[in-house]
Coordinates of C-alpha atoms in Angstrom, one line a residue:
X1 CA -4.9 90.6 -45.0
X2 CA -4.7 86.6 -46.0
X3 CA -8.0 86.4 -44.4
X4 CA -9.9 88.8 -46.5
X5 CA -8.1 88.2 -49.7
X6 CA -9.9 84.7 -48.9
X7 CA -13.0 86.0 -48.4
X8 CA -12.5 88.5 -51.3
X9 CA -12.0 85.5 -53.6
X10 CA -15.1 83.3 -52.0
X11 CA -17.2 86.1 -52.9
X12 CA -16.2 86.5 -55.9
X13 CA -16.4 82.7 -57.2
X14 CA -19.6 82.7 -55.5
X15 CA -20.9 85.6 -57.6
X16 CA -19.8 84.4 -60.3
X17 CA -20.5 81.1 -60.8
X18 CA -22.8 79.7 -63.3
X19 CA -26.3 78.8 -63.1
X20 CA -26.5 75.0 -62.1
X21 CA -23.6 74.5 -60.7
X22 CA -22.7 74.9 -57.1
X23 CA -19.7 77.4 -55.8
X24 CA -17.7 73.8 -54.5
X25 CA -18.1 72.1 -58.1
X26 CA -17.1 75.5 -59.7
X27 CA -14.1 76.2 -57.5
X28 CA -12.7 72.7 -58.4
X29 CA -13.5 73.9 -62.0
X30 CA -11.3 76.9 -61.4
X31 CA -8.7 74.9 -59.2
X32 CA -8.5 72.7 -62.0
X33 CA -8.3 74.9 -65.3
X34 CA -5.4 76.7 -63.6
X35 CA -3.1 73.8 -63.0
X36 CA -3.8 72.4 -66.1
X37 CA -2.4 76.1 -67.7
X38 CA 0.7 75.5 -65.0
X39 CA 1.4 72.3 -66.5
X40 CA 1.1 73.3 -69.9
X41 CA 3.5 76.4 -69.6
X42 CA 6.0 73.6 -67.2
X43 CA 5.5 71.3 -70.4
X44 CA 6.6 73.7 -73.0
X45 CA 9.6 74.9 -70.9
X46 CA 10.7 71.6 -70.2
X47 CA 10.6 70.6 -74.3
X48 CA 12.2 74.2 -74.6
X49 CA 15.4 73.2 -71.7
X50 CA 15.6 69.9 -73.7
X51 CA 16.1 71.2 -76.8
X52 CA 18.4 74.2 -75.6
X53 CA 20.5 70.7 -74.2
X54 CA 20.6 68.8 -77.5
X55 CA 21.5 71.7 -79.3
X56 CA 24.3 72.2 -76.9
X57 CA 25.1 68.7 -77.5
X58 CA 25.7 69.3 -81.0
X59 CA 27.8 72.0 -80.3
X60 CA 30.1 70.3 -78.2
X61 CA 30.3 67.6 -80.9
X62 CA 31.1 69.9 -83.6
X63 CA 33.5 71.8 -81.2
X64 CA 35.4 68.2 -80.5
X65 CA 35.3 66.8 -84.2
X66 CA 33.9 68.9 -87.2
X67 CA 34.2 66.3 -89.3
X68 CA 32.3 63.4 -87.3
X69 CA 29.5 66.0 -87.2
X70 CA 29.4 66.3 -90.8
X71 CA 29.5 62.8 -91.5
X72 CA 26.7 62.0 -88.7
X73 CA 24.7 64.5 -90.8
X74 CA 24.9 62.6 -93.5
X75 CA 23.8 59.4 -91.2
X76 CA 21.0 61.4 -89.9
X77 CA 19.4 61.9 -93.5
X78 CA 20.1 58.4 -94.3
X79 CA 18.3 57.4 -91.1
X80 CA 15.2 59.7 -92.1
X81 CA 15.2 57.8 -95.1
X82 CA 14.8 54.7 -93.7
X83 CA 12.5 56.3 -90.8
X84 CA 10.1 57.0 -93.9
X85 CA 10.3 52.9 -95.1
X86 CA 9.6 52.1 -91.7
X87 CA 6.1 53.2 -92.6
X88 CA 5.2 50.4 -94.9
X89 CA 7.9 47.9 -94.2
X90 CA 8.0 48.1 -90.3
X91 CA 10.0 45.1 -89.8
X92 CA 13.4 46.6 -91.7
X93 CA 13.7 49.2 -89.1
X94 CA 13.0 47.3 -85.9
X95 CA 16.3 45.2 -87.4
X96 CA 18.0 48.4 -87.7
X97 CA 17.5 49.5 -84.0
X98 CA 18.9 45.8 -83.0
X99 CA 22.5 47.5 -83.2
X100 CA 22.0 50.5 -81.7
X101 CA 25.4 51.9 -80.9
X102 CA 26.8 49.1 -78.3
X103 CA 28.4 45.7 -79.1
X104 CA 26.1 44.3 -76.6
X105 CA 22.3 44.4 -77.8
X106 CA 20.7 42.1 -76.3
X107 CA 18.2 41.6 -72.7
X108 CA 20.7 39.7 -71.4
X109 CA 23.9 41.4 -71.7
X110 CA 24.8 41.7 -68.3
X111 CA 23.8 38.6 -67.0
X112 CA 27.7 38.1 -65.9
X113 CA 30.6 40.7 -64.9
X114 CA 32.5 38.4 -67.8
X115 CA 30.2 39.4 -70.5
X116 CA 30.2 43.0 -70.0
X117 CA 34.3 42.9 -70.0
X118 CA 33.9 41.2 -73.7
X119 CA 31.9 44.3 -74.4
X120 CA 34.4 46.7 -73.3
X121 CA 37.1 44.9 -75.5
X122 CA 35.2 44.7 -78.4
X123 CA 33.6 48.6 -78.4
X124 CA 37.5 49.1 -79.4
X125 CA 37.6 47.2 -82.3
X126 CA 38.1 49.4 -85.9
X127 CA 35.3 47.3 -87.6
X128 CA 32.7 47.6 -85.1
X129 CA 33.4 51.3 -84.5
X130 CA 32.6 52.1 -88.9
X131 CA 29.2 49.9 -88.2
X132 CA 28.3 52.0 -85.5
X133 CA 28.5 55.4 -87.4
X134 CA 26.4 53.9 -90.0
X135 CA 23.6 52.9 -87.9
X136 CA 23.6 55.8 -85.2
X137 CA 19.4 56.9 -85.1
X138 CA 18.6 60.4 -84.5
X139 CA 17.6 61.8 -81.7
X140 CA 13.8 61.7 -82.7
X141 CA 13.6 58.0 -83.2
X142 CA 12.1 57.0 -79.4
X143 CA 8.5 55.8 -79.2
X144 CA 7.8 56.1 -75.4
X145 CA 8.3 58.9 -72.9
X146 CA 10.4 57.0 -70.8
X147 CA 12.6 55.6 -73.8
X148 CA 13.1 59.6 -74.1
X149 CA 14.6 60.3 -70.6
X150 CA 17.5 57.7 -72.0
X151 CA 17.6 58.2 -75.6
X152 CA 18.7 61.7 -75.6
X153 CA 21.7 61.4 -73.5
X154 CA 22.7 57.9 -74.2
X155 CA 22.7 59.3 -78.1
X156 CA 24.8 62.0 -77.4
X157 CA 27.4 59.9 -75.2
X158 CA 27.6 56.7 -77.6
X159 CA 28.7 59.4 -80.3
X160 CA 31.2 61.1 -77.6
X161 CA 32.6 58.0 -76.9
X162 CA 32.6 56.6 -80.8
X163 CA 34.7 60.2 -81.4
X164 CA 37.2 58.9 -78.9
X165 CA 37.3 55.2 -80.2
X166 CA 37.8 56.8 -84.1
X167 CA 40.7 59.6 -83.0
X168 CA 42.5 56.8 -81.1
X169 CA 42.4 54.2 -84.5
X170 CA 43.9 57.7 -86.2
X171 CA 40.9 58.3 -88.6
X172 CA 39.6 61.1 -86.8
X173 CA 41.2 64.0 -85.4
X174 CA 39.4 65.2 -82.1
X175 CA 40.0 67.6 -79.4
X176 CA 38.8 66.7 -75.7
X177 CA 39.9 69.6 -73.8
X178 CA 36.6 71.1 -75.2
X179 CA 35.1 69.0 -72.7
X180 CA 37.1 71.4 -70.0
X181 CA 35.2 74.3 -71.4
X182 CA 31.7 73.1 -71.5
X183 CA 31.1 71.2 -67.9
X184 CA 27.1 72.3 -68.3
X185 CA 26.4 69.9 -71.4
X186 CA 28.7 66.9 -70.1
X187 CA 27.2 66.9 -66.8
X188 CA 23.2 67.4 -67.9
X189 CA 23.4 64.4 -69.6
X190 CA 25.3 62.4 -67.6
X191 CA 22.4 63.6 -65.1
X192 CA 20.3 62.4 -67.5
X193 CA 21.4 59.3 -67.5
X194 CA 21.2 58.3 -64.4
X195 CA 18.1 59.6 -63.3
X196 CA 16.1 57.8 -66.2
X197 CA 18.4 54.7 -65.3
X198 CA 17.1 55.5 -61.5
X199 CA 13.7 55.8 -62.4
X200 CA 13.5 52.0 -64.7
X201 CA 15.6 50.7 -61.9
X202 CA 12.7 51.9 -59.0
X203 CA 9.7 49.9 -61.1
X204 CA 11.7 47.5 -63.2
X205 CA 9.7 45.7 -66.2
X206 CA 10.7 42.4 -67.7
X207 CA 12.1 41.5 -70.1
X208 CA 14.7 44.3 -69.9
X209 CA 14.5 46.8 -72.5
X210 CA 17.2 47.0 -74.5
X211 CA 17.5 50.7 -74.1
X212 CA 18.3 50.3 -70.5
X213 CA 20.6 47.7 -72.0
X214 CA 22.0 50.1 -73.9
X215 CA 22.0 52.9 -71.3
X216 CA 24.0 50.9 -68.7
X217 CA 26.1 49.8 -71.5
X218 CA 26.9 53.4 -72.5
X219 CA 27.5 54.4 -68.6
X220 CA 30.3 51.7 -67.9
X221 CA 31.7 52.5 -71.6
X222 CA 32.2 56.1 -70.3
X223 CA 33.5 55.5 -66.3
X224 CA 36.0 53.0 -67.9
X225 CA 37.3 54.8 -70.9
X226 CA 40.9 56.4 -69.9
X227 CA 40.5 59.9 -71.0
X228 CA 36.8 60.3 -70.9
X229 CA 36.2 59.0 -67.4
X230 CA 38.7 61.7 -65.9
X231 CA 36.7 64.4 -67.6
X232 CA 32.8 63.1 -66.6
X233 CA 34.1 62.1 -63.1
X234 CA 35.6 65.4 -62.5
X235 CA 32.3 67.2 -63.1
X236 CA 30.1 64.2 -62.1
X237 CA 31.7 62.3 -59.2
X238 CA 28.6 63.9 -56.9
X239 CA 25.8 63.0 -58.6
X240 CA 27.9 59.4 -59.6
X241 CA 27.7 58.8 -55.9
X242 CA 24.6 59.7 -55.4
X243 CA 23.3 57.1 -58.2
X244 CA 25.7 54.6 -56.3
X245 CA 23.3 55.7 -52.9
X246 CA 20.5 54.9 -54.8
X247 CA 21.1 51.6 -56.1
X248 CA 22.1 50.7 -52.5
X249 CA 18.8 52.0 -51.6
X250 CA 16.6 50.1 -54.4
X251 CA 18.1 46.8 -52.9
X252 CA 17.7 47.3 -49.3
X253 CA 14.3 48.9 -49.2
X254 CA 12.7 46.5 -52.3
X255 CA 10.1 44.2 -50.5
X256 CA 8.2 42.9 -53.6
X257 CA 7.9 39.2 -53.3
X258 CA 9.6 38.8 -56.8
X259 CA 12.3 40.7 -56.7
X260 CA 15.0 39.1 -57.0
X261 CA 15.8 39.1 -60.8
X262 CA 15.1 42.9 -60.6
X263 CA 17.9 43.0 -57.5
X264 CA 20.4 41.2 -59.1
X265 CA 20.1 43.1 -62.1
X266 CA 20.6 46.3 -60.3
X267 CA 23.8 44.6 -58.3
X268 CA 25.6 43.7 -61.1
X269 CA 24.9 47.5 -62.6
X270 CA 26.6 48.2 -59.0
X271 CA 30.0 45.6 -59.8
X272 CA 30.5 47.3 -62.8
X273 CA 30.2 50.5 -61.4
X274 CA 33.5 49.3 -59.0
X275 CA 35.3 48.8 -61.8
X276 CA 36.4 52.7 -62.2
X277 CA 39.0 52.6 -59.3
X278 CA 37.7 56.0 -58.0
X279 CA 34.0 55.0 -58.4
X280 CA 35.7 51.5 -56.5
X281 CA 36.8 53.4 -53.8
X282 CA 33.3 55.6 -53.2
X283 CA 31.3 52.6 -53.3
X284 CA 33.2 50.5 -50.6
X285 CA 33.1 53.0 -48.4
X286 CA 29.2 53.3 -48.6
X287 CA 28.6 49.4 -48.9
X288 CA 30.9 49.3 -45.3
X289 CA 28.8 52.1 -43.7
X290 CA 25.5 50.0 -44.7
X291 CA 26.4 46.7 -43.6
X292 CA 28.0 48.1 -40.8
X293 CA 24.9 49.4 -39.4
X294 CA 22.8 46.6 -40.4
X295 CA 25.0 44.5 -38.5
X296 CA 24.7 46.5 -35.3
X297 CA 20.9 47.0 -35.4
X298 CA 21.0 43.2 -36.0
X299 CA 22.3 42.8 -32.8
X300 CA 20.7 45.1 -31.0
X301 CA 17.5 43.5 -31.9
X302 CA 18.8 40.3 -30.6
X303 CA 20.1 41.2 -28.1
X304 CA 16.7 42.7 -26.8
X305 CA 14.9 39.8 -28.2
X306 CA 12.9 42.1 -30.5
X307 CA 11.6 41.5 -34.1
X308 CA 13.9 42.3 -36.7
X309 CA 12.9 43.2 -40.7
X310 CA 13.2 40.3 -42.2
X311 CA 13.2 41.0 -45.9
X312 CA 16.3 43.6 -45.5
X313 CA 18.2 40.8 -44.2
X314 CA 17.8 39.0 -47.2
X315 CA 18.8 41.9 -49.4
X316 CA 21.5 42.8 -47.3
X317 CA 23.6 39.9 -48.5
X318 CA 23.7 41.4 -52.2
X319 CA 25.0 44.2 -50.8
X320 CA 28.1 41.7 -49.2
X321 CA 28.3 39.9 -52.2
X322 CA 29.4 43.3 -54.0
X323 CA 31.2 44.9 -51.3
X324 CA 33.4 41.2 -51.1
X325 CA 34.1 40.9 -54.9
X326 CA 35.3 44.7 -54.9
X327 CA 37.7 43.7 -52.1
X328 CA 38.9 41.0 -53.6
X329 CA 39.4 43.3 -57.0
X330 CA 41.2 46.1 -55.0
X331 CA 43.2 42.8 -53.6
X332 CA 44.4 41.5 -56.8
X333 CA 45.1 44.7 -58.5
X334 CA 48.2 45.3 -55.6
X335 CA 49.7 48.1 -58.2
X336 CA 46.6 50.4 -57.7
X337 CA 46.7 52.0 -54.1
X338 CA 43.5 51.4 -52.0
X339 CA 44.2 53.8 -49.0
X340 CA 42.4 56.0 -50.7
X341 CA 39.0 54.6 -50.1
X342 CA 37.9 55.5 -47.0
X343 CA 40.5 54.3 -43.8
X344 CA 37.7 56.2 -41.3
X345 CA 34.8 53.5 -42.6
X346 CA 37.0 50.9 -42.6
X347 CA 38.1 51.8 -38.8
X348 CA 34.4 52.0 -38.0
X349 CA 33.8 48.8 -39.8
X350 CA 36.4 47.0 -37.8
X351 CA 35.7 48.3 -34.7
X352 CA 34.0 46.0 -32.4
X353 CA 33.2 43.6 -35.7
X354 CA 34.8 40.5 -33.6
X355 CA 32.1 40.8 -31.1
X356 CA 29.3 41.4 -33.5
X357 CA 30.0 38.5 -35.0
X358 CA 30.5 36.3 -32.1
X359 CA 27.0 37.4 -30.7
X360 CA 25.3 36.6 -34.0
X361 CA 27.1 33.2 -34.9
X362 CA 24.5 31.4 -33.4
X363 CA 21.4 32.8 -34.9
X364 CA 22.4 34.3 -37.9
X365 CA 25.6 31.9 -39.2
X366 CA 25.7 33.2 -42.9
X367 CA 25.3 36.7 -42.1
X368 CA 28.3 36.1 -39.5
X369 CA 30.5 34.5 -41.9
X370 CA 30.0 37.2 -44.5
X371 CA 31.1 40.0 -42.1
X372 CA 34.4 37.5 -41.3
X373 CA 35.3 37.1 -44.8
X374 CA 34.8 41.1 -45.5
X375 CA 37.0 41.3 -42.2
X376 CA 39.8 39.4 -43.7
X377 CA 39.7 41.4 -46.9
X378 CA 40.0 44.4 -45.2
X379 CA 43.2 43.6 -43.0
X380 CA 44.9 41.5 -45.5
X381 CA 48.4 42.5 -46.6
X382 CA 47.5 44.6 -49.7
X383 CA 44.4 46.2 -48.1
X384 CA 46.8 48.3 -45.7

């Protein structure tokens, strides 16, 4: 039946294509026209799904704090106001945008764990909290297609988590257990979020943008607030971890020659991730499984005497560098229980690790003396 439909079809293009042009140029004509109408219906339903989501947004807002919605309205207008300058005065707006929601503004905001803890101290603090409401830009302020995979969701979390920062100070009255009844919105745009921060971090530019700034900013805002981060993680932790699997990925598998600006930037996006104690405990546990395998292919291929790949042993001392400092954080934070994250990798980790090492001492002395001091971490007193 496939057969003749085939035919059927041949036939039919064949008697029905125009003068001067053969039956392969008009078939690709066809082939062509029709995916173009697939992509324009996929186009409209995708503008259709993200506006059903920002609607639901608003809803969820208005659900959690009537009266922050009313008063963004009034924002909004104000910002469409100014939207309209920006027309004939360009430069007032583009010093608008330079607060956009997040303490930290700048391309190098996270060029130290240190810094980004100021920044969560300071996204508490009344004063910035009254700025922030007054200079939040709608939804439709985002010039490149890309900006829009961030803009949307970041926009909708900075005001979730500005809610939360005004009911704590007592002028706003806000109810979170909405958040209970509405896990579709809450997790789209966390999802959201990570996949456009997936996508900048796959084919990174530089400078960084600030609204990846802002993004990341936004995603360790919400893991570390106290009431919020029990509500996304609850909903999220899966595709959290999966992000977490990604980042892991993006450093071992990068082989461009200048990458390592774009590594450490996605590392330190990785540290602060570890600082939510259940994120912590997920992300040990997948660092361990990856060095631990390195480290046993590593001596395989010495043993064997066969060629290794050089450039994931470069990266693969990133991935120590984190996996050691959130050791070291479980370590000195002795009132928060660590059995939690993961006592089956950690047994695998262990196993046989004494031997690993003393076979690769030799050759690879660095490597060998980052799996000790992981080793030490993970039978120290507090790590049991």
């Amino acid at each position: 039946y496939l057969k003749i439909s085939k035919l059927a079809l041949a036939f039919a293009i064949i008697h029905s294509k125009p003068p001067g042009k053969s039956s392969k140029e008009y078939t690709e004509y066809l082939a062509k026209a029709i995916s173009e109408q697939d992509f324009g219906w996929k186009w409209k339903v995708e503008v259709l799904e993200a506006e059903v989501l920002r609607l639901r947004q608003e809803l969820l807002l208005n659900r959690i704090s009537p009266r922050f919605c009313l008063e963004n309205r009034k924002q909004d207008t104000s910002a469409e106001t100014l939207l309209g300058q920006e027309s004939t005065n360009p430069t007032s707006y583009s010093s608008q945008l330079e607060d956009s929601g997040c303490d930290v503004c700048n391309d190098s905001a996270f060029d130290s764990l240190g810094i980004a803890s100021d920044f969560h101290q300071s996204e508490h603090n009344g004063n910035t909290s009254k700025r922030w409401l007054e200079r939040v830009p709608p939804l439709n302020l985002c010039h490149t297609s890309k900006e829009k995979s961030l803009t949307g969701p970041v926009h909708f979390l900075q005001r979730l988590l500005e809610i939360r920062n005004l009911s704590e100070g007592g002028i706003l009255q806000a109810d979170f257990s909405e958040l209970e009844n509405d896990s579709f919105t809450i997790c789209n745009s966390v999802s959201q979020l990570l996949d456009g921060l997936t996508v900048f971090y796959n084919s990174p530019k530089f400078p960084v943008p600030s609204f990846l700034t802002e993004g990341v900013s936004v995603l360790i805002s919400l893991i570390t607030d106290t009431k919020l981060s029990n509500h996304v993680l609850k909903k999220c932790f899966k595709k959290m971890e999966e992000f977490e699997k990604n980042l892991i990925q993006i450093i071992l598998r990068n082989k461009s020659v200048n990458r390592f600006q774009a590594l450490h930037s996605v590392s330190q996006t990785l540290g602060l991730l570890g600082r939510n104690n259940i994120l912590r405990n997920s992300l040990i546990s997948l660092l361990l499984s990856e060095v631990r395998q390195f480290a046993e292919q590593l001596l395989q291929a010495h043993q064997v005497q066969s060629a290794y790949d050089i450039t994931q042993y470069e990266n693969i001392f990133l991935l120590c560098m984190i996996l050691e400092q959130l050791l070291q954080n479980e370590t000195e934070e002795s009132n928060i229980s660590s059995s939690d994250y993961g006592g089956e990798e950690k047994n695998k980790f262990l196993k046989g690790l004494d031997q690993i090492i003393l076979h690769l001492s030799d050759e690879f002395p660095l490597f060998s003396l980052y799996l000790w001091r992981v080793s030490v971490l993970l039978n120290s007193g507090q790590m049991q």
